[in-house]
Amino acid sequence: MNVAEVDALAAAAHAGQVDKIGVPYIEHVRAVAAGLVPFGDHLVMAGLLHDVIEDTDWTAEQLREAGVPAHVVSLVEAVTNERGVPYEEKVARITGRGRDAVLLKVADNAHNSHPERTVKLSEEQRTRLATKYRAARDILWPAVEDRDIETIVRIVNPSLLDELRERQNAGSPS
């Protein structure tokens, strides 16, 4: 499959789904994929499909049978939630699955943290999710190059650039 075919598959799989703020879910996966364009088609495809196993009836095996490249399916599996596994443990597990899996989750985290999305949530949800996503960045960001993080957040959520710079400055010798 190519990117256009994977996009069509994702659109069909997420048809009728909306996110926490009522936006068609396909917009989220497309935003994640957009942040991965500089890293090649396989990561773009993984971005488009990153929630398909978790949030639809599709299985990894069905994706492979449909012609989705095996590496893409492996990336999707790497970021798919497992029932009963705490979020922090899931994020830590992703860091052991290689650079591409981490970049995929960095893009997902960046979009989930976007101010235009979070402003529409209740104060309680905003606070809870901000804490959750910041803790995930504490695990994910050290696992990849700063330049790769910057590439993604410039596209997906530029508001995170200040946080990235703060981290870089905190790690610099005085």
PDB file of C-alpha atoms in Angstrom:
ATOM      1  CA  MET A   1       0.000   0.000   0.000  1.00  0.00           C
ATOM      2  CA  ASN A   2       1.037   3.593  -0.536  1.00  0.00           C
ATOM      3  CA  VAL A   3       0.276   6.622   1.647  1.00  0.00           C
ATOM      4  CA  ALA A   4      -2.924   7.535  -0.229  1.00  0.00           C
ATOM      5  CA  GLU A   5      -4.261   3.993   0.152  1.00  0.00           C
ATOM      6  CA  VAL A   6      -3.394   3.939   3.850  1.00  0.00           C
ATOM      7  CA  ASP A   7      -5.097   7.317   4.278  1.00  0.00           C
ATOM      8  CA  ALA A   8      -8.239   5.908   2.659  1.00  0.00           C
ATOM      9  CA  LEU A   9      -8.070   2.845   4.924  1.00  0.00           C
ATOM     10  CA  ALA A  10      -7.702   5.061   8.007  1.00  0.00           C
ATOM     11  CA  ALA A  11     -10.573   7.305   6.893  1.00  0.00           C
ATOM     12  CA  ALA A  12     -12.839   4.297   6.411  1.00  0.00           C
ATOM     13  CA  ALA A  13     -11.756   2.685   9.692  1.00  0.00           C
ATOM     14  CA  HIS A  14     -12.358   5.872  11.712  1.00  0.00           C
ATOM     15  CA  ALA A  15     -15.531   6.891   9.826  1.00  0.00           C
ATOM     16  CA  GLY A  16     -18.089   8.312  12.244  1.00  0.00           C
ATOM     17  CA  GLN A  17     -15.629   8.547  15.141  1.00  0.00           C
ATOM     18  CA  VAL A  18     -14.992  11.839  16.899  1.00  0.00           C
ATOM     19  CA  ASP A  19     -12.357  12.781  19.453  1.00  0.00           C
ATOM     20  CA  LYS A  20     -12.880  14.169  22.976  1.00  0.00           C
ATOM     21  CA  ILE A  21     -13.765  17.592  21.569  1.00  0.00           C
ATOM     22  CA  GLY A  22     -16.130  16.371  18.856  1.00  0.00           C
ATOM     23  CA  VAL A  23     -13.767  16.688  15.876  1.00  0.00           C
ATOM     24  CA  PRO A  24     -13.780  13.859  13.309  1.00  0.00           C
ATOM     25  CA  TYR A  25     -11.081  11.446  14.503  1.00  0.00           C
ATOM     26  CA  ILE A  26      -9.420  11.253  11.094  1.00  0.00           C
ATOM     27  CA  GLU A  27      -8.206  14.832  11.649  1.00  0.00           C
ATOM     28  CA  HIS A  28      -6.113  13.669  14.617  1.00  0.00           C
ATOM     29  CA  VAL A  29      -4.412  10.834  12.770  1.00  0.00           C
ATOM     30  CA  ARG A  30      -3.785  13.064   9.749  1.00  0.00           C
ATOM     31  CA  ALA A  31      -2.197  15.718  11.986  1.00  0.00           C
ATOM     32  CA  VAL A  32       0.062  13.093  13.556  1.00  0.00           C
ATOM     33  CA  ALA A  33       0.990  11.815  10.083  1.00  0.00           C
ATOM     34  CA  ALA A  34       1.750  15.351   8.874  1.00  0.00           C
ATOM     35  CA  GLY A  35       4.352  15.727  11.597  1.00  0.00           C
ATOM     36  CA  LEU A  36       6.072  12.591  10.356  1.00  0.00           C
ATOM     37  CA  VAL A  37       6.335  13.556   6.661  1.00  0.00           C
ATOM     38  CA  PRO A  38      10.029  14.551   6.997  1.00  0.00           C
ATOM     39  CA  PHE A  39      10.819  11.002   8.157  1.00  0.00           C
ATOM     40  CA  GLY A  40       9.396   9.110   5.185  1.00  0.00           C
ATOM     41  CA  ASP A  41       6.314   7.302   3.975  1.00  0.00           C
ATOM     42  CA  HIS A  42       6.455   4.418   6.461  1.00  0.00           C
ATOM     43  CA  LEU A  43       6.188   6.803   9.389  1.00  0.00           C
ATOM     44  CA  VAL A  44       3.437   8.772   7.657  1.00  0.00           C
ATOM     45  CA  MET A  45       1.499   5.525   7.186  1.00  0.00           C
ATOM     46  CA  ALA A  46       2.089   4.593  10.826  1.00  0.00           C
ATOM     47  CA  GLY A  47       0.813   8.027  11.854  1.00  0.00           C
ATOM     48  CA  LEU A  48      -2.357   7.505   9.854  1.00  0.00           C
ATOM     49  CA  LEU A  49      -2.908   4.078  11.403  1.00  0.00           C
ATOM     50  CA  HIS A  50      -1.527   4.625  14.905  1.00  0.00           C
ATOM     51  CA  ASP A  51      -4.926   4.256  16.620  1.00  0.00           C
ATOM     52  CA  VAL A  52      -6.637   1.878  14.211  1.00  0.00           C
ATOM     53  CA  ILE A  53      -5.959  -1.324  16.195  1.00  0.00           C
ATOM     54  CA  GLU A  54      -6.851   0.353  19.470  1.00  0.00           C
ATOM     55  CA  ASP A  55      -9.985   2.205  18.357  1.00  0.00           C
ATOM     56  CA  THR A  56     -11.524   0.148  15.535  1.00  0.00           C
ATOM     57  CA  ASP A  57     -12.243  -3.477  14.665  1.00  0.00           C
ATOM     58  CA  TRP A  58      -9.043  -3.761  12.621  1.00  0.00           C
ATOM     59  CA  THR A  59      -6.338  -6.159  13.818  1.00  0.00           C
ATOM     60  CA  ALA A  60      -2.639  -6.173  13.042  1.00  0.00           C
ATOM     61  CA  GLU A  61      -3.105  -9.309  10.972  1.00  0.00           C
ATOM     62  CA  GLN A  62      -5.881  -7.693   8.926  1.00  0.00           C
ATOM     63  CA  LEU A  63      -3.655  -4.683   8.267  1.00  0.00           C
ATOM     64  CA  ARG A  64      -0.891  -6.974   6.988  1.00  0.00           C
ATOM     65  CA  GLU A  65      -3.381  -8.905   4.846  1.00  0.00           C
ATOM     66  CA  ALA A  66      -4.657  -5.609   3.403  1.00  0.00           C
ATOM     67  CA  GLY A  67      -1.127  -4.832   2.218  1.00  0.00           C
ATOM     68  CA  VAL A  68       0.099  -2.454   4.906  1.00  0.00           C
ATOM     69  CA  PRO A  69       3.888  -2.878   5.103  1.00  0.00           C
ATOM     70  CA  ALA A  70       4.986  -5.106   8.009  1.00  0.00           C
ATOM     71  CA  HIS A  71       7.245  -2.376   9.454  1.00  0.00           C
ATOM     72  CA  VAL A  72       4.280   0.016   9.572  1.00  0.00           C
ATOM     73  CA  VAL A  73       2.096  -2.554  11.336  1.00  0.00           C
ATOM     74  CA  SER A  74       4.903  -3.179  13.858  1.00  0.00           C
ATOM     75  CA  LEU A  75       5.041   0.546  14.617  1.00  0.00           C
ATOM     76  CA  VAL A  76       1.280   0.685  15.107  1.00  0.00           C
ATOM     77  CA  GLU A  77       1.479  -2.310  17.446  1.00  0.00           C
ATOM     78  CA  ALA A  78       4.312  -0.605  19.380  1.00  0.00           C
ATOM     79  CA  VAL A  79       2.119   2.395  20.255  1.00  0.00           C
ATOM     80  CA  THR A  80      -1.174   0.543  20.757  1.00  0.00           C
ATOM     81  CA  ASN A  81      -2.491   0.577  24.323  1.00  0.00           C
ATOM     82  CA  GLU A  82      -2.725  -2.763  26.076  1.00  0.00           C
ATOM     83  CA  ARG A  83      -5.548  -3.236  28.553  1.00  0.00           C
ATOM     84  CA  GLY A  84      -4.323  -3.141  32.129  1.00  0.00           C
ATOM     85  CA  VAL A  85      -0.928  -1.617  31.282  1.00  0.00           C
ATOM     86  CA  PRO A  86      -0.424   1.764  32.962  1.00  0.00           C
ATOM     87  CA  TYR A  87       0.211   4.651  30.558  1.00  0.00           C
ATOM     88  CA  GLU A  88       3.692   5.410  31.916  1.00  0.00           C
ATOM     89  CA  GLU A  89       4.684   1.760  31.458  1.00  0.00           C
ATOM     90  CA  LYS A  90       3.357   1.821  27.890  1.00  0.00           C
ATOM     91  CA  VAL A  91       5.373   4.950  27.099  1.00  0.00           C
ATOM     92  CA  ALA A  92       8.518   3.448  28.612  1.00  0.00           C
ATOM     93  CA  ARG A  93       7.962   0.283  26.552  1.00  0.00           C
ATOM     94  CA  ILE A  94       7.771   2.384  23.380  1.00  0.00           C
ATOM     95  CA  THR A  95      11.254   3.771  24.009  1.00  0.00           C
ATOM     96  CA  GLY A  96      12.563   0.224  23.733  1.00  0.00           C
ATOM     97  CA  ARG A  97      10.898  -0.316  20.357  1.00  0.00           C
ATOM     98  CA  GLY A  98      13.245   1.936  18.397  1.00  0.00           C
ATOM     99  CA  ARG A  99      13.512   5.468  17.067  1.00  0.00           C
ATOM    100  CA  ASP A 100      10.560   5.243  14.661  1.00  0.00           C
ATOM    101  CA  ALA A 101       8.161   4.081  17.380  1.00  0.00           C
ATOM    102  CA  VAL A 102       9.302   6.925  19.636  1.00  0.00           C
ATOM    103  CA  LEU A 103       8.910   9.504  16.852  1.00  0.00           C
ATOM    104  CA  LEU A 104       5.405   8.196  16.170  1.00  0.00           C
ATOM    105  CA  LYS A 105       4.470   8.619  19.828  1.00  0.00           C
ATOM    106  CA  VAL A 106       6.161  12.051  19.982  1.00  0.00           C
ATOM    107  CA  ALA A 107       3.927  13.206  17.105  1.00  0.00           C
ATOM    108  CA  ASP A 108       0.817  11.734  18.762  1.00  0.00           C
ATOM    109  CA  ASN A 109       1.699  13.382  22.074  1.00  0.00           C
ATOM    110  CA  ALA A 110       2.361  16.715  20.363  1.00  0.00           C
ATOM    111  CA  HIS A 111      -1.044  16.741  18.696  1.00  0.00           C
ATOM    112  CA  ASN A 112      -2.844  15.570  21.830  1.00  0.00           C
ATOM    113  CA  SER A 113      -1.165  18.467  23.676  1.00  0.00           C
ATOM    114  CA  HIS A 114      -2.078  21.130  21.114  1.00  0.00           C
ATOM    115  CA  PRO A 115      -3.649  24.193  22.799  1.00  0.00           C
ATOM    116  CA  GLU A 116      -6.426  24.414  20.207  1.00  0.00           C
ATOM    117  CA  ARG A 117      -7.520  20.929  21.252  1.00  0.00           C
ATOM    118  CA  THR A 118      -7.013  21.190  24.999  1.00  0.00           C
ATOM    119  CA  VAL A 119      -8.759  24.559  25.382  1.00  0.00           C
ATOM    120  CA  LYS A 120     -12.045  22.853  24.515  1.00  0.00           C
ATOM    121  CA  LEU A 121     -11.743  20.390  27.412  1.00  0.00           C
ATOM    122  CA  SER A 122     -12.954  20.931  30.970  1.00  0.00           C
ATOM    123  CA  GLU A 123     -10.430  22.404  33.403  1.00  0.00           C
ATOM    124  CA  GLU A 124     -10.147  19.027  35.162  1.00  0.00           C
ATOM    125  CA  GLN A 125      -9.492  17.176  31.879  1.00  0.00           C
ATOM    126  CA  ARG A 126      -7.023  19.838  30.742  1.00  0.00           C
ATOM    127  CA  THR A 127      -5.019  19.607  33.956  1.00  0.00           C
ATOM    128  CA  ARG A 128      -5.047  15.803  34.062  1.00  0.00           C
ATOM    129  CA  LEU A 129      -4.039  15.420  30.426  1.00  0.00           C
ATOM    130  CA  ALA A 130      -1.384  18.149  30.578  1.00  0.00           C
ATOM    131  CA  THR A 131       0.255  16.286  33.460  1.00  0.00           C
ATOM    132  CA  LYS A 132      -0.038  12.949  31.668  1.00  0.00           C
ATOM    133  CA  TYR A 133       1.386  14.214  28.367  1.00  0.00           C
ATOM    134  CA  ARG A 134       4.207  16.169  30.046  1.00  0.00           C
ATOM    135  CA  ALA A 135       5.214  13.019  31.964  1.00  0.00           C
ATOM    136  CA  ALA A 136       5.214  11.112  28.668  1.00  0.00           C
ATOM    137  CA  ARG A 137       7.499  13.725  27.096  1.00  0.00           C
ATOM    138  CA  ASP A 138       9.860  13.290  30.068  1.00  0.00           C
ATOM    139  CA  ILE A 139      10.235   9.666  28.939  1.00  0.00           C
ATOM    140  CA  LEU A 140       9.978  10.019  25.159  1.00  0.00           C
ATOM    141  CA  TRP A 141      12.056  13.091  24.377  1.00  0.00           C
ATOM    142  CA  PRO A 142      15.346  11.861  25.881  1.00  0.00           C
ATOM    143  CA  ALA A 143      15.043   8.722  23.719  1.00  0.00           C
ATOM    144  CA  VAL A 144      15.455  10.590  20.395  1.00  0.00           C
ATOM    145  CA  GLU A 145      17.452  13.471  18.943  1.00  0.00           C
ATOM    146  CA  ASP A 146      16.322  17.001  19.803  1.00  0.00           C
ATOM    147  CA  ARG A 147      16.400  17.939  16.108  1.00  0.00           C
ATOM    148  CA  ASP A 148      13.856  15.186  15.344  1.00  0.00           C
ATOM    149  CA  ILE A 149      11.573  16.373  18.144  1.00  0.00           C
ATOM    150  CA  GLU A 150      11.890  19.931  16.893  1.00  0.00           C
ATOM    151  CA  THR A 151      11.014  18.855  13.348  1.00  0.00           C
ATOM    152  CA  ILE A 152       7.824  17.195  14.580  1.00  0.00           C
ATOM    153  CA  VAL A 153       6.661  19.883  17.008  1.00  0.00           C
ATOM    154  CA  ARG A 154       7.268  22.683  14.491  1.00  0.00           C
ATOM    155  CA  ILE A 155       4.673  20.980  12.291  1.00  0.00           C
ATOM    156  CA  VAL A 156       2.241  19.504  14.825  1.00  0.00           C
ATOM    157  CA  ASN A 157       2.373  21.787  17.874  1.00  0.00           C
ATOM    158  CA  PRO A 158       4.819  24.724  17.834  1.00  0.00           C
ATOM    159  CA  SER A 159       3.742  25.682  21.361  1.00  0.00           C
ATOM    160  CA  LEU A 160       5.986  22.844  22.587  1.00  0.00           C
ATOM    161  CA  LEU A 161       9.122  24.504  21.187  1.00  0.00           C
ATOM    162  CA  ASP A 162       9.555  26.566  24.374  1.00  0.00           C
ATOM    163  CA  GLU A 163       9.432  23.393  26.473  1.00  0.00           C
ATOM    164  CA  LEU A 164      12.000  21.774  24.195  1.00  0.00           C
ATOM    165  CA  ARG A 165      14.316  24.777  24.505  1.00  0.00           C
ATOM    166  CA  GLU A 166      13.913  24.779  28.295  1.00  0.00           C
ATOM    167  CA  ARG A 167      14.937  21.131  28.386  1.00  0.00           C
ATOM    168  CA  GLN A 168      17.913  21.786  26.119  1.00  0.00           C
ATOM    169  CA  ASN A 169      19.048  24.701  28.299  1.00  0.00           C
ATOM    170  CA  ALA A 170      18.584  22.674  31.482  1.00  0.00           C
ATOM    171  CA  GLY A 171      20.869  20.006  30.039  1.00  0.00           C
ATOM    172  CA  SER A 172      23.564  22.477  28.920  1.00  0.00           C
ATOM    173  CA  PRO A 173      26.641  23.018  31.067  1.00  0.00           C
ATOM    174  CA  SER A 174      26.536  26.333  32.958  1.00  0.00           C
TER     175      SER A 174
END
